[in-house]
PDB file of C-alpha atoms and ligand atoms in Angstrom:
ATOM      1  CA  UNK A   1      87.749  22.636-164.287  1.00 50.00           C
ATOM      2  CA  UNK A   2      88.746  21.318-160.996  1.00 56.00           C
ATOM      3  CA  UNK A   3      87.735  18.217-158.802  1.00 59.00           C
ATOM      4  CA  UNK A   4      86.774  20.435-156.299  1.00 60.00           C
ATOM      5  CA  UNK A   5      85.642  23.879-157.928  1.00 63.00           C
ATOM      6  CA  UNK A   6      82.409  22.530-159.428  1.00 77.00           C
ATOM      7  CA  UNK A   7      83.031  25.300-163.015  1.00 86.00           C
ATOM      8  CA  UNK A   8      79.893  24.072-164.505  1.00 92.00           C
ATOM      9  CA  UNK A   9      76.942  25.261-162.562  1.00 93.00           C
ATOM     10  CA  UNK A  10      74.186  25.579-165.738  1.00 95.00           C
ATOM     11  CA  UNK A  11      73.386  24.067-169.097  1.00 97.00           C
ATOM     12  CA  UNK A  12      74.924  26.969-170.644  1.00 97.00           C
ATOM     13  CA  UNK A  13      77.804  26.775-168.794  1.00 96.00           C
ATOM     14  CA  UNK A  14      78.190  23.044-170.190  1.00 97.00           C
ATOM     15  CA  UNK A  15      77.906  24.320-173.709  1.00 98.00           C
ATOM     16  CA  UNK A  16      80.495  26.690-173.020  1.00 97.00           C
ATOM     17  CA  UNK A  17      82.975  23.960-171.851  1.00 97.00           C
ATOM     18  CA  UNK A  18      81.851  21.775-175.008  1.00 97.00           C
ATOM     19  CA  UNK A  19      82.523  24.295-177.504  1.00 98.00           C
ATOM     20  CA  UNK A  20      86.073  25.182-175.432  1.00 97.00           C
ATOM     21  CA  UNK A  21      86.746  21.242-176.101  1.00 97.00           C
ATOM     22  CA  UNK A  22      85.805  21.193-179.527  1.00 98.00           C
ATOM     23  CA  UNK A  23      87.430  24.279-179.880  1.00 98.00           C
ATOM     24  CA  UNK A  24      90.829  22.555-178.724  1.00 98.00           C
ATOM     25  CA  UNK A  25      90.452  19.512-180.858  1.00 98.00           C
ATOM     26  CA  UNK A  26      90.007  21.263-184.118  1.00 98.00           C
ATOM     27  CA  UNK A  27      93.228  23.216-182.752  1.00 98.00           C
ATOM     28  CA  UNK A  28      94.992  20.096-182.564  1.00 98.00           C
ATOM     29  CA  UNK A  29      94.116  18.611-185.311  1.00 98.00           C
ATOM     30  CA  UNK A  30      95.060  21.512-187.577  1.00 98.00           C
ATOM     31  CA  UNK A  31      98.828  20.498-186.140  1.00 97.00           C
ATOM     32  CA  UNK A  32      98.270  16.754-186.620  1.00 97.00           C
ATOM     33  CA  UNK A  33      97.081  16.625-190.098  1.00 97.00           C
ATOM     34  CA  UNK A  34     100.647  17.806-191.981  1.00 97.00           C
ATOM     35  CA  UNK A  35     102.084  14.729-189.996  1.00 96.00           C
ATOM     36  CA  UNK A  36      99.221  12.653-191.763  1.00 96.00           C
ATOM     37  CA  UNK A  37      99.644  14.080-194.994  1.00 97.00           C
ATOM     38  CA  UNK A  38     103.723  14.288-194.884  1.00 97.00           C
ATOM     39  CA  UNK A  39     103.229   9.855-194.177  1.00 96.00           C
ATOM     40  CA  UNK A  40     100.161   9.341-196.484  1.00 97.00           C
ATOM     41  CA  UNK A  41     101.560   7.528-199.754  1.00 97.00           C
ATOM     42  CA  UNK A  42      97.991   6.717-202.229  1.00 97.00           C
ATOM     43  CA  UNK A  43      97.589  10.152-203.604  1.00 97.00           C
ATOM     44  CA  UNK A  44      94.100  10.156-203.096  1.00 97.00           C
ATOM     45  CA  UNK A  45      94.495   9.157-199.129  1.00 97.00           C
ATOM     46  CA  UNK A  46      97.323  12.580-199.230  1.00 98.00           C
ATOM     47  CA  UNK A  47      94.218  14.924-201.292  1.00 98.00           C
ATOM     48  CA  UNK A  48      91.751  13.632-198.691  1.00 97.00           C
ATOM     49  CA  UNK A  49      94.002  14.709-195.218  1.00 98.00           C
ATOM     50  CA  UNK A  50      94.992  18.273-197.537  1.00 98.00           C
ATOM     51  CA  UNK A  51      91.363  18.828-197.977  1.00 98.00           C
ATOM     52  CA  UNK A  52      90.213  18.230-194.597  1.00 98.00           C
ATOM     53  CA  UNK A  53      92.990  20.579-193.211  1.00 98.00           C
ATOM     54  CA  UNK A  54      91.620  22.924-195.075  1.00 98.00           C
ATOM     55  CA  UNK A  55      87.977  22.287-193.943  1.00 98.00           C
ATOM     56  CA  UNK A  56      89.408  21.896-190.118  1.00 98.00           C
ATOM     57  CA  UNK A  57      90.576  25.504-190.529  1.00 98.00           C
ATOM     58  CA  UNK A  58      87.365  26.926-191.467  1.00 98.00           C
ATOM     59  CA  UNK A  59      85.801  25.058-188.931  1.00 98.00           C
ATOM     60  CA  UNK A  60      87.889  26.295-186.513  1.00 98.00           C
ATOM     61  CA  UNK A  61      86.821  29.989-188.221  1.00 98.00           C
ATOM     62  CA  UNK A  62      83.182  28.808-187.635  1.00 98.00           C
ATOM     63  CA  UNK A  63      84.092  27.719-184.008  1.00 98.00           C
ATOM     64  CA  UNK A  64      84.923  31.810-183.113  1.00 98.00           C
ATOM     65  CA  UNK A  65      82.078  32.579-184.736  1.00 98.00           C
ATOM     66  CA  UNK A  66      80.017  30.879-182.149  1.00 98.00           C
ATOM     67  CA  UNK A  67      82.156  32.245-179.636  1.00 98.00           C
ATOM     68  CA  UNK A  68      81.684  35.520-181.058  1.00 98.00           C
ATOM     69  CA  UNK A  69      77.668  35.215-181.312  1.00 98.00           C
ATOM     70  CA  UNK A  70      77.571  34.066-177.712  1.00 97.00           C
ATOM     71  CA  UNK A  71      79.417  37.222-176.880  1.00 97.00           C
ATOM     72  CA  UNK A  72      82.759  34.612-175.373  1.00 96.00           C
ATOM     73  CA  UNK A  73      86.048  35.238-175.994  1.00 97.00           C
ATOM     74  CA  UNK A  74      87.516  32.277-178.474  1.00 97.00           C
ATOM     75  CA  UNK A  75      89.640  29.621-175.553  1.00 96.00           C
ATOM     76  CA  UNK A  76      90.607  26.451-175.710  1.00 96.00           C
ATOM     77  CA  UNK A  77      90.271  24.020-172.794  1.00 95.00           C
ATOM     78  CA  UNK A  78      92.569  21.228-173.029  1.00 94.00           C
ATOM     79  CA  UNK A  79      90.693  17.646-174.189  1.00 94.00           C
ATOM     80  CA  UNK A  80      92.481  14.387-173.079  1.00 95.00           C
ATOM     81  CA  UNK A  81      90.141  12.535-175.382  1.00 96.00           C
ATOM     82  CA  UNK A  82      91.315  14.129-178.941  1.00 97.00           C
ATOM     83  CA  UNK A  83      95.044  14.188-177.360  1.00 96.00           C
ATOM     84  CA  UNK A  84      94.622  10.118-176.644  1.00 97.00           C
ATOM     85  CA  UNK A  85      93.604   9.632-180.076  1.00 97.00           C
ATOM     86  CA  UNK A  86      96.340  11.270-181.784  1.00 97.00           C
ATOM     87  CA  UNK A  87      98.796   9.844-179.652  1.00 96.00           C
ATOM     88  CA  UNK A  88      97.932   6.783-180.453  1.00 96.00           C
ATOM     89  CA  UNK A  89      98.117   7.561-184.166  1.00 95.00           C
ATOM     90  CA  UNK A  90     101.282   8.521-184.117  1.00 94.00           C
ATOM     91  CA  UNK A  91     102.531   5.484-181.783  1.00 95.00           C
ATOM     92  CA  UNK A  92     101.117   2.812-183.910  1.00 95.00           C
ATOM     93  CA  UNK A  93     102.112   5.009-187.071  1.00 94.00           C
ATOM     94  CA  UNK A  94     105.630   4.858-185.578  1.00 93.00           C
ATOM     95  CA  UNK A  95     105.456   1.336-185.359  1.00 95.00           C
ATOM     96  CA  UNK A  96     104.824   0.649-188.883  1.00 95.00           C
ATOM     97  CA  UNK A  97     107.357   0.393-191.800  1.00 93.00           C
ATOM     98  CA  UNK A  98     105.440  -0.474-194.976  1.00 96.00           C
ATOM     99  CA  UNK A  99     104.124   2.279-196.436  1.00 96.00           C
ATOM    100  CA  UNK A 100     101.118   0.310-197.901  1.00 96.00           C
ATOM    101  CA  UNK A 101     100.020  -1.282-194.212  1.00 97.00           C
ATOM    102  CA  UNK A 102     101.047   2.113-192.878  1.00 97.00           C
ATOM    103  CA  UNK A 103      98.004   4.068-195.030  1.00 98.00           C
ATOM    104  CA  UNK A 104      95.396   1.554-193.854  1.00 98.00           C
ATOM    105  CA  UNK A 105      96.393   2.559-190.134  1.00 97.00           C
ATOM    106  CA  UNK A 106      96.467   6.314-191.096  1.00 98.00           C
ATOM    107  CA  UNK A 107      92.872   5.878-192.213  1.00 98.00           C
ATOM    108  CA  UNK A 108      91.540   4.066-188.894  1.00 98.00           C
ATOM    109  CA  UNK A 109      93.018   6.608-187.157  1.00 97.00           C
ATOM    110  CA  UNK A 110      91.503   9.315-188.608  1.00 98.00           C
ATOM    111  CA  UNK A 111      88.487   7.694-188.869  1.00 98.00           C
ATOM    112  CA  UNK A 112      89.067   7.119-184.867  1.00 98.00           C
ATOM    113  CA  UNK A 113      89.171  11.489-184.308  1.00 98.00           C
ATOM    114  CA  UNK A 114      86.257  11.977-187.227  1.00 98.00           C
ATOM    115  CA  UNK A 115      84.091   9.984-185.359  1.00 98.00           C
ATOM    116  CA  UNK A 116      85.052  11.562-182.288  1.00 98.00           C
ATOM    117  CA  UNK A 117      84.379  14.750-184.217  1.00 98.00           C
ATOM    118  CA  UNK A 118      80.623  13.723-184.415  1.00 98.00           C
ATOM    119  CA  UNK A 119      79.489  12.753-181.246  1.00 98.00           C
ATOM    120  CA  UNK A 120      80.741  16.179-179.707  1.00 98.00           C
ATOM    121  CA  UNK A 121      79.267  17.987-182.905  1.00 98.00           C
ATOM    122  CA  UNK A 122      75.877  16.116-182.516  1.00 98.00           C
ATOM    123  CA  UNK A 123      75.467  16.755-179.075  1.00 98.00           C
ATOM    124  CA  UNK A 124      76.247  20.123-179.223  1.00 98.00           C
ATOM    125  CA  UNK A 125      73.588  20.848-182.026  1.00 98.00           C
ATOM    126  CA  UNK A 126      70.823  19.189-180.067  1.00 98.00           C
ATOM    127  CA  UNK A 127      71.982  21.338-177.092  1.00 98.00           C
ATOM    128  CA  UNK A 128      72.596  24.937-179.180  1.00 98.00           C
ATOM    129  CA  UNK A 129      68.787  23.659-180.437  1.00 98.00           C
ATOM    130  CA  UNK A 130      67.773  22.959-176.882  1.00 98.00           C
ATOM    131  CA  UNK A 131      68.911  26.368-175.967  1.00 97.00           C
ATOM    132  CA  UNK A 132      66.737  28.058-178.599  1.00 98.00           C
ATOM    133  CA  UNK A 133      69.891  28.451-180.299  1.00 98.00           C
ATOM    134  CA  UNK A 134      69.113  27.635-184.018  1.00 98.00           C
ATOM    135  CA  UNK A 135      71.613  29.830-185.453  1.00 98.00           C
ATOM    136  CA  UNK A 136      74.345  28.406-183.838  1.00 98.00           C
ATOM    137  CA  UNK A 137      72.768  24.616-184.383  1.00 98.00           C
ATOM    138  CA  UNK A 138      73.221  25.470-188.210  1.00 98.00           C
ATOM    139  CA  UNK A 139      76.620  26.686-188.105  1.00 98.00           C
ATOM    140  CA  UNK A 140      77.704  23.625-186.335  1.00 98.00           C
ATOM    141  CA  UNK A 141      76.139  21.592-188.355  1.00 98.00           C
ATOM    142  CA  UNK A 142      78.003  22.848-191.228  1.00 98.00           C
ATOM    143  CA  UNK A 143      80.912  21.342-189.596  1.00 98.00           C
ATOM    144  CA  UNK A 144      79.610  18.465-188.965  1.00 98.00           C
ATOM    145  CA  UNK A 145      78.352  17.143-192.507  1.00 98.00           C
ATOM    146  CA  UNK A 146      81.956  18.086-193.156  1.00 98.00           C
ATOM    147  CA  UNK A 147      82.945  15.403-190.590  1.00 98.00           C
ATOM    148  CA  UNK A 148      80.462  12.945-191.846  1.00 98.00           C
ATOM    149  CA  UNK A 149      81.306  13.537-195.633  1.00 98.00           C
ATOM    150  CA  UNK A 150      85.291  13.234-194.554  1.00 98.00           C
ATOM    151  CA  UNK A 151      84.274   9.484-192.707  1.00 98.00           C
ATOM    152  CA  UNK A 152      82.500   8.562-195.740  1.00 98.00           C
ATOM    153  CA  UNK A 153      85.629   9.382-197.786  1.00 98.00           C
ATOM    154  CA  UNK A 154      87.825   7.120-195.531  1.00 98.00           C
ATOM    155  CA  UNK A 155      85.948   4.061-196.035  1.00 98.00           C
ATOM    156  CA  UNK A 156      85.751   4.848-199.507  1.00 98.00           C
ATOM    157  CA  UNK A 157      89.420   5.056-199.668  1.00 98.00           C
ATOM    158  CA  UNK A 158      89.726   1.638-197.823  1.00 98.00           C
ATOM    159  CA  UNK A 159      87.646  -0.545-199.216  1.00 98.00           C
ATOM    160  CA  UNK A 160      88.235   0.801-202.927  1.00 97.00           C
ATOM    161  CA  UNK A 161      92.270   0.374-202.241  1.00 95.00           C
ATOM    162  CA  UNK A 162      94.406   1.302-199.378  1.00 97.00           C
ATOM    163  CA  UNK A 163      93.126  -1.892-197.769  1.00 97.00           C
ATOM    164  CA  UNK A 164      93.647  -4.513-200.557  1.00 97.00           C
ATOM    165  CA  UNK A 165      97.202  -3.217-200.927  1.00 96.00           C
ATOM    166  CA  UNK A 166      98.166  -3.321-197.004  1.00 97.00           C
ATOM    167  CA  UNK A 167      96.564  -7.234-197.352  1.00 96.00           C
ATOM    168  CA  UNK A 168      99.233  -8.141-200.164  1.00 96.00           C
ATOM    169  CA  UNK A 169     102.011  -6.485-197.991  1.00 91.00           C
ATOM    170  CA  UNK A 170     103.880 -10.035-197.096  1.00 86.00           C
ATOM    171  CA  UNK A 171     105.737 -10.177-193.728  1.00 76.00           C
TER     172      UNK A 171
HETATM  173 FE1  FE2 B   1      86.801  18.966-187.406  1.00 61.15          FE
HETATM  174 FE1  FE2 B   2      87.373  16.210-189.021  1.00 61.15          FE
END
């Protein structure tokens, strides 16, 4: 998509882009997530990243499946937004050297691209529902009670221990 080529002439052609976004991020993800796991320490935070890989893969299954239904070939269009995110994960990641303080930052950030995760997820079910699409509202909404579930799981994680250990991390 250009500055000057205007790519995105209809609501359909929106969805399109969104789903060629989405379809990136997942993409991305799928690479970021051994990094995550390979630096995780609690063994429940390490479970929790191995378990969503393996959910981010299916979703990305489910992701040519819409492609598929729309009659689209399955592309990827890069997204500076999911790129930003893990960036920063891994530059504040890079930054840390306790392994304790370094799980509690692992968390936020993923919590940073789940989130992420749901506002392109939600908007694109009220569109694909919009569009009269309710087959492909359900399938992405699959995905995104993983997303939720996953962010859930996080928090649990925090507040039940990764974040009282990072707290009694002295300087
Ligand atoms: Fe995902
Ligand atoms: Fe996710």
């Amino acid at each position: 998509m250009g500055l000057f080529s205007k790519d995105i002439a209809t609501f359909d052609d929106l969805f399109h882009h969104q789903l060629q976004d989405v379809y990136y991020a997942e993409n991305q993800i799928t690479k970021a997530l051994p990094k995550m796991i390979e630096k995780a320490t609690a063994p429940a935070l390490k479970a929790g990243f191995e378990q969503h890989l393996r959910e981010t893969e299916g979703q990305i299954q489910r992701l040519e499946k819409i492609f598929q239904l729309r009659g689209e070939e399955a592309k990827a269009v890069t997204c500076p937004a999911i790129d930003g995110i893990i960036k920063e994960a891994n530059e504040v990641a890079g930054d840390i050297a306790d392994k304790a303080v370094l799980d509690a930052a692992l968390i936020a950030s993923a919590q940073a691209v789940e989130h992420y995760e749901i506002t392109r997820y939600g908007t694109m079910i009220t569109w694909a529902k919009q569009m009269g699409r309710d087959d492909i509202a359900a399938i992405l909404k699959e995905t995104l009670d993983e997303e939720y579930a996953t962010d859930d799981k996080l928090t649990d994680l925090a507040t039940s221990q990764v974040n009282a250990k990072a707290e009694a991390v002295s300087a």
